[in-house]
Amino acid sequence: MQAPPLSLYIHIPWCVQKCPYCDFNSHGQKHSLPEAEYISHLLDDLAEDAKRVGDRPVTSIFFGGGTPSLFSAEGIQRILSGVQARVNLQGDAEITLEANPGTVESEKFVGFRQAGVNRISIGVQSFQADKLQALGRIHDSRQAQNAAGYAHQAGLRSFNLDLMHGLPEQSLEDALADLRLAIAQQPPHLSWYQLTIEPNTQFASKPPVLPDDDILWDIQQQGHALLQAAGYAQYEISGYSQSGHQCQHNLNYWRFGDYLGIGCGAHGKITDSQAGTITRTVKVKHPKGYMDLSKAYLDQIHQVEEEDRPFEFLMNRLRLVEPCPIEDYSRFTGLALHKYGIADKLARATDMGLLAQTQQSWQVTEQGRRYLNSLLEMLV
């Protein structure tokens, strides 16, 4: 069993207001942010986690939320300096920060770059006023386009636009107009994904009217063709990029990589190659509890049972368009392919046209991507 590459996720839990579709661990900002205090806790949290990984290099960092762009550039710099003092951060590490178009200006993006951020992910979701209002977003179309312009000007290595489709009462024409306007901003990376109604959200309690399955299929088919024609290659279920601009942090997740997770509710996954174990961690969820000095940051910790590893590996790995080297399965799960009947299940999926298989790799077919949930159910 081999330890895979290691990333670091940093959770900033606050946002201006909670969006009705959001099931992330985020909290609407009611008072001034306890930025300095929270950063101190983040770095103490990391110091504890760093003991689990020794000198293993950290290949990427992702600031997620919430809205990390609410923090000052000075605060982000303090975090990154603290990270460098506690873990072995690779010199060329991809460092991404999520930003809301309603909370940024040109100088702030430049400040984030000077702090060490080299990739920004901008949560646009839509450029249309009625759709933004339905989604509870605080920005308008002009602010979204301005944010993309700031990202171009800031001298970053790359940036991403987050765009949703399948929005309340969205037509095919609406969805494609959004996508064309996103492409016009020339982002190196586009995350284009379908809105889903998640439990414990405002949309779950008061569901909006969403497009029917036929419209959704047309949106996906025609949108995919638009992106390809514009020079964006799909490399993951909802990830499209220009050449050389895939999100390295997300690739590590889907390749069953390891990651430390610090901050409120952050999840981590750590492989111990010598002990042959995979451990998952979850931090205390609420900011008040997380910053309570009388308690530990760690809320949950458990080892992934051997029989659960095959599905966890495949559930992640089969999101990617690229072939999966068969040897990665044993390297990162520590299991032989025949154990738990995985080889037989994969062979059956291949016979059904959901997977393509060679002696060296598996790869999800176009049919398999369309019916990914059915494919995964076969592998349980």
mmCIF file of C-alpha atoms in Angstrom:
data_model
loop_
_atom_site.group_PDB
_atom_site.id
_atom_site.type_symbol
_atom_site.label_atom_id
_atom_site.label_comp_id
_atom_site.label_asym_id
_atom_site.label_seq_id
_atom_site.Cartn_x
_atom_site.Cartn_y
_atom_site.Cartn_z
ATOM 1 C CA MET A 1 0.000 0.000 0.000
ATOM 2 C CA GLN A 2 1.334 3.411 -0.986
ATOM 3 C CA ALA A 3 0.456 6.865 0.330
ATOM 4 C CA PRO A 4 -0.979 9.014 -2.496
ATOM 5 C CA PRO A 5 -0.256 12.746 -3.006
ATOM 6 C CA LEU A 6 -1.338 15.064 -0.166
ATOM 7 C CA SER A 7 -3.427 18.256 -0.326
ATOM 8 C CA LEU A 8 -4.721 20.739 2.255
ATOM 9 C CA TYR A 9 -8.285 22.047 2.503
ATOM 10 C CA ILE A 10 -8.934 25.194 4.592
ATOM 11 C CA HIS A 11 -12.545 26.006 5.458
ATOM 12 C CA ILE A 12 -13.729 29.609 5.970
ATOM 13 C CA PRO A 13 -17.338 29.198 7.151
ATOM 14 C CA TRP A 14 -18.795 32.703 6.789
ATOM 15 C CA CYS A 15 -20.683 34.237 3.890
ATOM 16 C CA VAL A 16 -22.755 37.388 3.464
ATOM 17 C CA GLN A 17 -25.957 35.340 3.458
ATOM 18 C CA LYS A 18 -26.860 31.663 3.153
ATOM 19 C CA CYS A 19 -28.024 30.641 -0.328
ATOM 20 C CA PRO A 20 -31.239 28.554 -0.432
ATOM 21 C CA TYR A 21 -29.601 25.687 -2.358
ATOM 22 C CA CYS A 22 -26.462 25.471 -0.215
ATOM 23 C CA ASP A 23 -25.866 22.455 2.038
ATOM 24 C CA PHE A 24 -22.239 23.349 2.812
ATOM 25 C CA ASN A 25 -21.179 24.221 6.335
ATOM 26 C CA SER A 26 -21.632 27.979 5.958
ATOM 27 C CA HIS A 27 -23.029 30.702 8.180
ATOM 28 C CA GLY A 28 -24.470 34.081 7.210
ATOM 29 C CA GLN A 29 -22.383 36.977 8.497
ATOM 30 C CA LYS A 30 -24.274 38.703 11.309
ATOM 31 C CA HIS A 31 -21.440 40.560 13.020
ATOM 32 C CA SER A 32 -17.853 41.478 12.216
ATOM 33 C CA LEU A 33 -15.756 38.453 11.332
ATOM 34 C CA PRO A 34 -13.438 37.063 14.022
ATOM 35 C CA GLU A 35 -10.730 36.839 11.370
ATOM 36 C CA ALA A 36 -7.612 37.050 13.551
ATOM 37 C CA GLU A 37 -9.006 34.679 16.185
ATOM 38 C CA TYR A 38 -10.154 32.129 13.610
ATOM 39 C CA ILE A 39 -6.787 32.182 11.837
ATOM 40 C CA SER A 40 -5.025 31.396 15.124
ATOM 41 C CA HIS A 41 -7.303 28.386 15.553
ATOM 42 C CA LEU A 42 -6.738 27.254 11.956
ATOM 43 C CA LEU A 43 -2.993 27.208 12.474
ATOM 44 C CA ASP A 44 -3.274 25.372 15.799
ATOM 45 C CA ASP A 45 -5.575 22.869 14.090
ATOM 46 C CA LEU A 46 -3.003 22.389 11.319
ATOM 47 C CA ALA A 47 -0.193 21.905 13.841
ATOM 48 C CA GLU A 48 -2.125 18.938 15.276
ATOM 49 C CA ASP A 49 -2.900 17.465 11.844
ATOM 50 C CA ALA A 50 0.679 17.900 10.662
ATOM 51 C CA LYS A 51 1.750 15.235 13.145
ATOM 52 C CA ARG A 52 -0.188 12.693 11.081
ATOM 53 C CA VAL A 53 1.742 13.327 7.864
ATOM 54 C CA GLY A 54 5.320 14.095 8.891
ATOM 55 C CA ASP A 55 7.366 15.528 6.028
ATOM 56 C CA ARG A 56 5.047 14.436 3.207
ATOM 57 C CA PRO A 57 4.855 17.256 0.604
ATOM 58 C CA VAL A 58 1.592 19.183 0.277
ATOM 59 C CA THR A 59 0.881 19.602 -3.444
ATOM 60 C CA SER A 60 -2.153 21.935 -3.348
ATOM 61 C CA ILE A 61 -4.221 24.134 -1.035
ATOM 62 C CA PHE A 62 -7.888 25.041 -1.410
ATOM 63 C CA PHE A 63 -9.643 27.778 0.584
ATOM 64 C CA GLY A 64 -13.336 26.868 0.533
ATOM 65 C CA GLY A 65 -16.422 28.149 2.267
ATOM 66 C CA GLY A 66 -18.545 29.995 2.939
ATOM 67 C CA THR A 67 -16.854 32.879 1.212
ATOM 68 C CA PRO A 68 -13.081 32.960 1.811
ATOM 69 C CA SER A 69 -12.828 36.253 -0.111
ATOM 70 C CA LEU A 70 -14.462 37.949 2.908
ATOM 71 C CA PHE A 71 -11.095 37.603 4.634
ATOM 72 C CA SER A 72 -8.428 40.235 4.059
ATOM 73 C CA ALA A 73 -5.396 39.606 1.888
ATOM 74 C CA GLU A 74 -3.299 40.101 5.026
ATOM 75 C CA GLY A 75 -5.257 37.357 6.756
ATOM 76 C CA ILE A 76 -4.772 34.948 3.858
ATOM 77 C CA GLN A 77 -1.050 35.741 3.852
ATOM 78 C CA ARG A 78 -0.869 35.001 7.574
ATOM 79 C CA ILE A 79 -2.522 31.638 6.996
ATOM 80 C CA LEU A 80 -0.182 30.713 4.145
ATOM 81 C CA SER A 81 2.896 31.760 6.105
ATOM 82 C CA GLY A 82 1.657 29.612 8.984
ATOM 83 C CA VAL A 83 1.078 26.687 6.622
ATOM 84 C CA GLN A 84 4.643 26.921 5.318
ATOM 85 C CA ALA A 85 5.942 26.855 8.902
ATOM 86 C CA ARG A 86 3.973 23.703 9.767
ATOM 87 C CA VAL A 87 3.982 21.448 6.690
ATOM 88 C CA ASN A 88 6.216 20.730 3.713
ATOM 89 C CA LEU A 89 4.479 22.899 1.104
ATOM 90 C CA GLN A 90 5.745 22.298 -2.424
ATOM 91 C CA GLY A 91 7.180 25.378 -4.080
ATOM 92 C CA ASP A 92 4.901 25.037 -7.122
ATOM 93 C CA ALA A 93 1.763 24.121 -5.149
ATOM 94 C CA GLU A 94 -1.564 25.179 -6.650
ATOM 95 C CA ILE A 95 -3.264 27.509 -4.127
ATOM 96 C CA THR A 96 -6.941 28.226 -4.829
ATOM 97 C CA LEU A 97 -9.264 30.651 -3.051
ATOM 98 C CA GLU A 98 -13.038 30.771 -3.597
ATOM 99 C CA ALA A 99 -14.472 34.249 -4.182
ATOM 100 C CA ASN A 100 -17.954 35.727 -4.416
ATOM 101 C CA PRO A 101 -18.251 38.399 -7.153
ATOM 102 C CA GLY A 102 -20.144 40.590 -4.693
ATOM 103 C CA THR A 103 -17.250 40.726 -2.213
ATOM 104 C CA VAL A 104 -14.229 41.553 -4.391
ATOM 105 C CA GLU A 105 -12.570 44.384 -6.228
ATOM 106 C CA SER A 106 -9.446 44.533 -8.373
ATOM 107 C CA GLU A 107 -7.110 45.438 -5.507
ATOM 108 C CA LYS A 108 -8.303 42.512 -3.421
ATOM 109 C CA PHE A 109 -7.462 39.987 -6.134
ATOM 110 C CA VAL A 110 -3.995 41.503 -6.469
ATOM 111 C CA GLY A 111 -3.633 41.318 -2.682
ATOM 112 C CA PHE A 112 -4.598 37.635 -2.675
ATOM 113 C CA ARG A 113 -1.987 36.944 -5.379
ATOM 114 C CA GLN A 114 0.676 38.791 -3.403
ATOM 115 C CA ALA A 115 -0.312 36.707 -0.354
ATOM 116 C CA GLY A 116 0.508 33.535 -2.290
ATOM 117 C CA VAL A 117 -2.810 32.586 -3.922
ATOM 118 C CA ASN A 118 -2.266 31.609 -7.563
ATOM 119 C CA ARG A 119 -5.765 30.461 -8.545
ATOM 120 C CA ILE A 120 -9.181 32.013 -7.855
ATOM 121 C CA SER A 121 -12.545 30.229 -8.135
ATOM 122 C CA ILE A 122 -15.367 32.712 -8.732
ATOM 123 C CA GLY A 123 -18.905 31.666 -7.758
ATOM 124 C CA VAL A 124 -20.947 33.161 -10.607
ATOM 125 C CA GLN A 125 -23.732 30.498 -10.843
ATOM 126 C CA SER A 126 -25.671 32.620 -13.391
ATOM 127 C CA PHE A 127 -25.482 35.958 -15.178
ATOM 128 C CA GLN A 128 -29.280 36.453 -15.310
ATOM 129 C CA ALA A 129 -30.942 38.709 -12.752
ATOM 130 C CA ASP A 130 -34.017 36.553 -12.124
ATOM 131 C CA LYS A 131 -31.923 33.404 -11.713
ATOM 132 C CA LEU A 132 -29.479 35.126 -9.343
ATOM 133 C CA GLN A 133 -32.404 36.353 -7.253
ATOM 134 C CA ALA A 134 -33.922 32.852 -7.123
ATOM 135 C CA LEU A 135 -30.546 31.458 -6.009
ATOM 136 C CA GLY A 136 -30.149 34.088 -3.275
ATOM 137 C CA ARG A 137 -26.922 35.441 -4.747
ATOM 138 C CA ILE A 138 -25.726 38.893 -3.681
ATOM 139 C CA HIS A 139 -24.073 39.885 -6.987
ATOM 140 C CA ASP A 140 -25.355 40.928 -10.398
ATOM 141 C CA SER A 141 -24.175 40.118 -13.920
ATOM 142 C CA ARG A 142 -21.912 43.151 -14.168
ATOM 143 C CA GLN A 143 -20.135 42.293 -10.907
ATOM 144 C CA ALA A 144 -19.611 38.726 -12.132
ATOM 145 C CA GLN A 145 -18.072 39.936 -15.397
ATOM 146 C CA ASN A 146 -15.952 42.479 -13.524
ATOM 147 C CA ALA A 147 -14.645 39.738 -11.216
ATOM 148 C CA ALA A 148 -13.520 37.698 -14.226
ATOM 149 C CA GLY A 149 -11.754 40.793 -15.547
ATOM 150 C CA TYR A 150 -10.014 41.324 -12.202
ATOM 151 C CA ALA A 151 -8.834 37.708 -12.277
ATOM 152 C CA HIS A 152 -7.316 38.217 -15.734
ATOM 153 C CA GLN A 153 -5.543 41.384 -14.579
ATOM 154 C CA ALA A 154 -4.243 40.032 -11.263
ATOM 155 C CA GLY A 155 -1.468 37.923 -12.760
ATOM 156 C CA LEU A 156 -2.774 34.612 -11.415
ATOM 157 C CA ARG A 157 -1.687 31.218 -12.715
ATOM 158 C CA SER A 158 -5.311 30.358 -13.473
ATOM 159 C CA PHE A 159 -8.907 31.000 -12.453
ATOM 160 C CA ASN A 160 -12.254 29.242 -12.535
ATOM 161 C CA LEU A 161 -15.855 30.317 -13.025
ATOM 162 C CA ASP A 162 -18.529 28.281 -11.220
ATOM 163 C CA LEU A 163 -21.721 28.119 -13.308
ATOM 164 C CA MET A 164 -24.933 26.200 -12.625
ATOM 165 C CA HIS A 165 -27.592 24.861 -14.979
ATOM 166 C CA GLY A 166 -30.972 23.275 -14.346
ATOM 167 C CA LEU A 167 -31.991 26.390 -12.409
ATOM 168 C CA PRO A 168 -35.567 27.236 -11.338
ATOM 169 C CA GLU A 169 -37.730 27.703 -14.459
ATOM 170 C CA GLN A 170 -34.634 27.784 -16.666
ATOM 171 C CA SER A 171 -35.118 27.158 -20.390
ATOM 172 C CA LEU A 172 -32.578 25.642 -22.753
ATOM 173 C CA GLU A 173 -32.026 29.101 -24.242
ATOM 174 C CA ASP A 174 -31.426 30.612 -20.770
ATOM 175 C CA ALA A 175 -28.854 27.959 -19.878
ATOM 176 C CA LEU A 176 -26.958 28.279 -23.158
ATOM 177 C CA ALA A 177 -26.967 32.099 -22.930
ATOM 178 C CA ASP A 178 -25.388 31.827 -19.455
ATOM 179 C CA LEU A 179 -22.771 29.433 -20.782
ATOM 180 C CA ARG A 180 -21.936 31.627 -23.788
ATOM 181 C CA LEU A 181 -21.448 34.642 -21.527
ATOM 182 C CA ALA A 182 -19.233 32.585 -19.199
ATOM 183 C CA ILE A 183 -17.115 31.417 -22.153
ATOM 184 C CA ALA A 184 -16.860 35.041 -23.326
ATOM 185 C CA GLN A 185 -15.006 35.857 -20.082
ATOM 186 C CA GLN A 186 -12.272 33.432 -21.257
ATOM 187 C CA PRO A 187 -11.690 31.648 -17.951
ATOM 188 C CA PRO A 188 -8.996 28.945 -18.121
ATOM 189 C CA HIS A 189 -11.352 26.655 -16.176
ATOM 190 C CA LEU A 190 -15.140 26.290 -15.989
ATOM 191 C CA SER A 191 -17.050 24.253 -13.412
ATOM 192 C CA TRP A 192 -20.442 23.688 -15.034
ATOM 193 C CA TYR A 193 -22.802 21.635 -12.928
ATOM 194 C CA GLN A 194 -26.481 20.918 -12.441
ATOM 195 C CA LEU A 195 -28.396 22.324 -9.483
ATOM 196 C CA THR A 196 -29.564 19.548 -7.179
ATOM 197 C CA ILE A 197 -31.948 19.903 -4.264
ATOM 198 C CA GLU A 198 -30.100 18.839 -1.130
ATOM 199 C CA PRO A 199 -31.676 17.890 2.222
ATOM 200 C CA ASN A 200 -31.770 20.507 4.979
ATOM 201 C CA THR A 201 -31.735 23.483 2.596
ATOM 202 C CA GLN A 202 -34.345 26.155 1.969
ATOM 203 C CA PHE A 203 -34.991 24.639 -1.471
ATOM 204 C CA ALA A 204 -35.668 21.261 0.152
ATOM 205 C CA SER A 205 -38.421 22.739 2.335
ATOM 206 C CA LYS A 206 -39.851 24.885 -0.486
ATOM 207 C CA PRO A 207 -38.810 23.206 -3.743
ATOM 208 C CA PRO A 208 -38.675 25.475 -6.800
ATOM 209 C CA VAL A 209 -39.911 24.417 -10.243
ATOM 210 C CA LEU A 210 -36.932 22.897 -12.042
ATOM 211 C CA PRO A 211 -36.581 21.980 -15.750
ATOM 212 C CA ASP A 212 -37.813 18.523 -16.724
ATOM 213 C CA ASP A 213 -35.459 15.688 -17.664
ATOM 214 C CA ASP A 214 -35.743 16.299 -21.423
ATOM 215 C CA ILE A 215 -34.705 19.941 -21.063
ATOM 216 C CA LEU A 216 -31.874 18.956 -18.713
ATOM 217 C CA TRP A 217 -30.573 16.438 -21.225
ATOM 218 C CA ASP A 218 -30.708 19.014 -24.038
ATOM 219 C CA ILE A 219 -28.869 21.526 -21.841
ATOM 220 C CA GLN A 220 -26.132 19.008 -21.046
ATOM 221 C CA GLN A 221 -25.721 17.860 -24.649
ATOM 222 C CA GLN A 222 -25.741 21.276 -26.284
ATOM 223 C CA GLY A 223 -23.757 22.896 -23.479
ATOM 224 C CA HIS A 224 -21.077 20.226 -23.739
ATOM 225 C CA ALA A 225 -20.833 20.847 -27.493
ATOM 226 C CA LEU A 226 -20.532 24.612 -26.887
ATOM 227 C CA LEU A 227 -17.701 24.104 -24.412
ATOM 228 C CA GLN A 228 -15.827 21.728 -26.692
ATOM 229 C CA ALA A 229 -16.147 24.120 -29.625
ATOM 230 C CA ALA A 230 -14.711 26.893 -27.431
ATOM 231 C CA GLY A 231 -11.624 24.823 -26.594
ATOM 232 C CA TYR A 232 -12.647 23.458 -23.192
ATOM 233 C CA ALA A 233 -12.009 19.762 -22.594
ATOM 234 C CA GLN A 234 -14.118 17.864 -20.065
ATOM 235 C CA TYR A 235 -11.867 16.056 -17.582
ATOM 236 C CA GLU A 236 -14.359 15.440 -14.772
ATOM 237 C CA ILE A 237 -18.154 15.169 -14.459
ATOM 238 C CA SER A 238 -18.550 18.941 -14.044
ATOM 239 C CA GLY A 239 -15.014 20.147 -14.803
ATOM 240 C CA TYR A 240 -13.934 21.713 -18.118
ATOM 241 C CA SER A 241 -10.610 23.391 -18.761
ATOM 242 C CA GLN A 242 -8.320 24.790 -21.382
ATOM 243 C CA SER A 243 -5.161 22.747 -21.891
ATOM 244 C CA GLY A 244 -3.011 22.586 -18.763
ATOM 245 C CA HIS A 245 -5.563 24.236 -16.467
ATOM 246 C CA GLN A 246 -7.250 21.294 -14.743
ATOM 247 C CA CYS A 247 -7.764 21.913 -11.040
ATOM 248 C CA GLN A 248 -4.944 19.925 -9.425
ATOM 249 C CA HIS A 249 -6.587 19.996 -6.002
ATOM 250 C CA ASN A 250 -9.802 18.433 -7.278
ATOM 251 C CA LEU A 251 -7.868 15.924 -9.377
ATOM 252 C CA ASN A 252 -6.186 14.735 -6.194
ATOM 253 C CA TYR A 253 -9.604 14.191 -4.552
ATOM 254 C CA TRP A 254 -10.917 12.160 -7.492
ATOM 255 C CA ARG A 255 -7.699 10.124 -7.774
ATOM 256 C CA PHE A 256 -8.248 8.993 -4.169
ATOM 257 C CA GLY A 257 -5.511 11.266 -2.888
ATOM 258 C CA ASP A 258 -5.000 12.251 0.735
ATOM 259 C CA TYR A 259 -5.883 15.621 2.223
ATOM 260 C CA LEU A 260 -5.725 17.411 5.528
ATOM 261 C CA GLY A 261 -8.888 19.354 6.361
ATOM 262 C CA ILE A 262 -8.699 22.272 8.798
ATOM 263 C CA GLY A 263 -11.433 24.656 9.882
ATOM 264 C CA CYS A 264 -15.086 24.238 10.850
ATOM 265 C CA GLY A 265 -16.491 20.899 9.691
ATOM 266 C CA ALA A 266 -13.531 20.201 7.387
ATOM 267 C CA HIS A 267 -13.001 16.595 6.295
ATOM 268 C CA GLY A 268 -9.629 14.877 5.960
ATOM 269 C CA LYS A 269 -8.300 11.579 4.597
ATOM 270 C CA ILE A 270 -4.873 10.216 5.565
ATOM 271 C CA THR A 271 -3.183 7.007 4.421
ATOM 272 C CA ASP A 272 -0.610 5.329 6.647
ATOM 273 C CA SER A 273 1.280 3.075 4.252
ATOM 274 C CA GLN A 274 3.237 1.329 7.009
ATOM 275 C CA ALA A 275 0.177 0.485 9.088
ATOM 276 C CA GLY A 276 -1.917 -0.205 5.992
ATOM 277 C CA THR A 277 -4.723 2.094 7.187
ATOM 278 C CA ILE A 278 -6.836 4.896 5.714
ATOM 279 C CA THR A 279 -8.191 7.333 8.309
ATOM 280 C CA ARG A 280 -10.953 9.913 7.820
ATOM 281 C CA THR A 281 -11.354 12.930 10.088
ATOM 282 C CA VAL A 282 -14.050 15.593 10.606
ATOM 283 C CA LYS A 283 -13.531 18.803 12.554
ATOM 284 C CA VAL A 284 -16.010 20.504 14.915
ATOM 285 C CA LYS A 285 -18.702 22.003 12.725
ATOM 286 C CA HIS A 286 -19.913 25.232 14.345
ATOM 287 C CA PRO A 287 -17.556 28.245 14.615
ATOM 288 C CA LYS A 288 -18.339 28.769 18.300
ATOM 289 C CA GLY A 289 -17.517 25.169 19.147
ATOM 290 C CA TYR A 290 -14.457 25.169 16.914
ATOM 291 C CA MET A 291 -13.043 28.252 18.630
ATOM 292 C CA ASP A 292 -13.860 27.027 22.143
ATOM 293 C CA LEU A 293 -10.441 26.661 23.766
ATOM 294 C CA SER A 294 -11.744 24.069 26.211
ATOM 295 C CA LYS A 295 -12.409 21.585 23.369
ATOM 296 C CA ALA A 296 -10.410 19.828 20.670
ATOM 297 C CA TYR A 297 -10.814 20.666 16.970
ATOM 298 C CA LEU A 298 -11.288 17.021 16.025
ATOM 299 C CA ASP A 299 -14.922 15.914 16.159
ATOM 300 C CA GLN A 300 -14.801 12.515 14.428
ATOM 301 C CA ILE A 301 -12.094 10.083 13.429
ATOM 302 C CA HIS A 302 -12.451 6.596 11.993
ATOM 303 C CA GLN A 303 -10.533 4.112 9.909
ATOM 304 C CA VAL A 304 -12.019 3.136 6.565
ATOM 305 C CA GLU A 305 -12.907 -0.539 6.780
ATOM 306 C CA GLU A 306 -11.206 -2.754 4.237
ATOM 307 C CA GLU A 307 -14.515 -3.777 2.640
ATOM 308 C CA ASP A 308 -15.477 -0.092 2.130
ATOM 309 C CA ARG A 309 -12.287 0.884 0.315
ATOM 310 C CA PRO A 310 -13.188 -0.503 -3.139
ATOM 311 C CA PHE A 311 -16.349 1.566 -3.463
ATOM 312 C CA GLU A 312 -14.728 4.684 -2.004
ATOM 313 C CA PHE A 313 -11.891 4.406 -4.516
ATOM 314 C CA LEU A 314 -14.155 3.794 -7.507
ATOM 315 C CA MET A 315 -16.780 6.359 -6.505
ATOM 316 C CA ASN A 316 -14.080 9.016 -6.692
ATOM 317 C CA ARG A 317 -11.949 7.692 -9.551
ATOM 318 C CA LEU A 318 -14.818 7.104 -11.981
ATOM 319 C CA ARG A 319 -15.794 10.789 -11.915
ATOM 320 C CA LEU A 320 -12.776 11.425 -14.131
ATOM 321 C CA VAL A 321 -12.739 11.164 -17.908
ATOM 322 C CA GLU A 322 -9.076 10.053 -17.967
ATOM 323 C CA PRO A 323 -8.205 6.345 -17.845
ATOM 324 C CA CYS A 324 -7.574 4.933 -14.379
ATOM 325 C CA PRO A 325 -4.379 2.842 -14.166
ATOM 326 C CA ILE A 326 -5.441 -0.526 -12.801
ATOM 327 C CA GLU A 327 -2.336 -0.619 -10.610
ATOM 328 C CA ASP A 328 -3.600 2.477 -8.737
ATOM 329 C CA TYR A 329 -6.386 0.381 -7.242
ATOM 330 C CA SER A 330 -4.041 -1.896 -5.293
ATOM 331 C CA ARG A 331 -1.474 0.856 -4.622
ATOM 332 C CA PHE A 332 -3.979 3.140 -2.899
ATOM 333 C CA THR A 333 -6.455 0.671 -1.350
ATOM 334 C CA GLY A 334 -3.963 -2.048 -0.375
ATOM 335 C CA LEU A 335 -6.331 -4.674 -1.814
ATOM 336 C CA ALA A 336 -6.053 -7.301 -4.525
ATOM 337 C CA LEU A 337 -8.437 -6.744 -7.409
ATOM 338 C CA HIS A 338 -10.196 -10.091 -6.993
ATOM 339 C CA LYS A 339 -11.062 -9.417 -3.338
ATOM 340 C CA TYR A 340 -14.737 -8.568 -2.672
ATOM 341 C CA GLY A 341 -15.556 -9.521 -6.281
ATOM 342 C CA ILE A 342 -14.445 -6.170 -7.699
ATOM 343 C CA ALA A 343 -12.832 -7.680 -10.826
ATOM 344 C CA ASP A 344 -16.092 -9.483 -11.665
ATOM 345 C CA LYS A 345 -18.186 -6.358 -11.097
ATOM 346 C CA LEU A 346 -15.907 -4.280 -13.320
ATOM 347 C CA ALA A 347 -16.022 -6.963 -16.014
ATOM 348 C CA ARG A 348 -19.827 -6.886 -15.913
ATOM 349 C CA ALA A 349 -19.834 -3.081 -16.250
ATOM 350 C CA THR A 350 -17.460 -3.434 -19.214
ATOM 351 C CA ASP A 351 -19.776 -5.961 -20.873
ATOM 352 C CA MET A 352 -22.629 -3.462 -20.500
ATOM 353 C CA GLY A 353 -20.644 -0.728 -22.229
ATOM 354 C CA LEU A 354 -20.308 1.448 -19.122
ATOM 355 C CA LEU A 355 -16.542 0.938 -18.881
ATOM 356 C CA ALA A 356 -13.771 0.425 -21.398
ATOM 357 C CA GLN A 357 -10.971 -1.800 -20.126
ATOM 358 C CA THR A 358 -7.455 -2.589 -21.314
ATOM 359 C CA GLN A 359 -4.711 -4.572 -19.598
ATOM 360 C CA GLN A 360 -3.443 -1.345 -18.053
ATOM 361 C CA SER A 361 -6.543 0.760 -17.304
ATOM 362 C CA TRP A 362 -10.281 1.300 -16.935
ATOM 363 C CA GLN A 363 -12.092 4.269 -18.415
ATOM 364 C CA VAL A 364 -15.696 5.388 -18.091
ATOM 365 C CA THR A 365 -17.410 5.442 -21.484
ATOM 366 C CA GLU A 366 -19.787 8.182 -22.617
ATOM 367 C CA GLN A 367 -22.620 5.807 -21.735
ATOM 368 C CA GLY A 368 -21.062 5.245 -18.316
ATOM 369 C CA ARG A 369 -20.876 8.992 -17.640
ATOM 370 C CA ARG A 370 -24.535 9.354 -18.563
ATOM 371 C CA TYR A 371 -25.518 6.539 -16.195
ATOM 372 C CA LEU A 372 -22.813 7.040 -13.576
ATOM 373 C CA ASN A 373 -25.140 6.438 -10.617
ATOM 374 C CA SER A 374 -26.211 3.098 -12.102
ATOM 375 C CA LEU A 375 -22.584 2.200 -12.730
ATOM 376 C CA LEU A 376 -21.648 2.960 -9.114
ATOM 377 C CA GLU A 377 -24.608 0.935 -7.813
ATOM 378 C CA MET A 378 -23.202 -2.082 -9.652
ATOM 379 C CA LEU A 379 -19.904 -1.696 -7.822
ATOM 380 C CA VAL A 380 -21.230 -1.584 -4.244
#
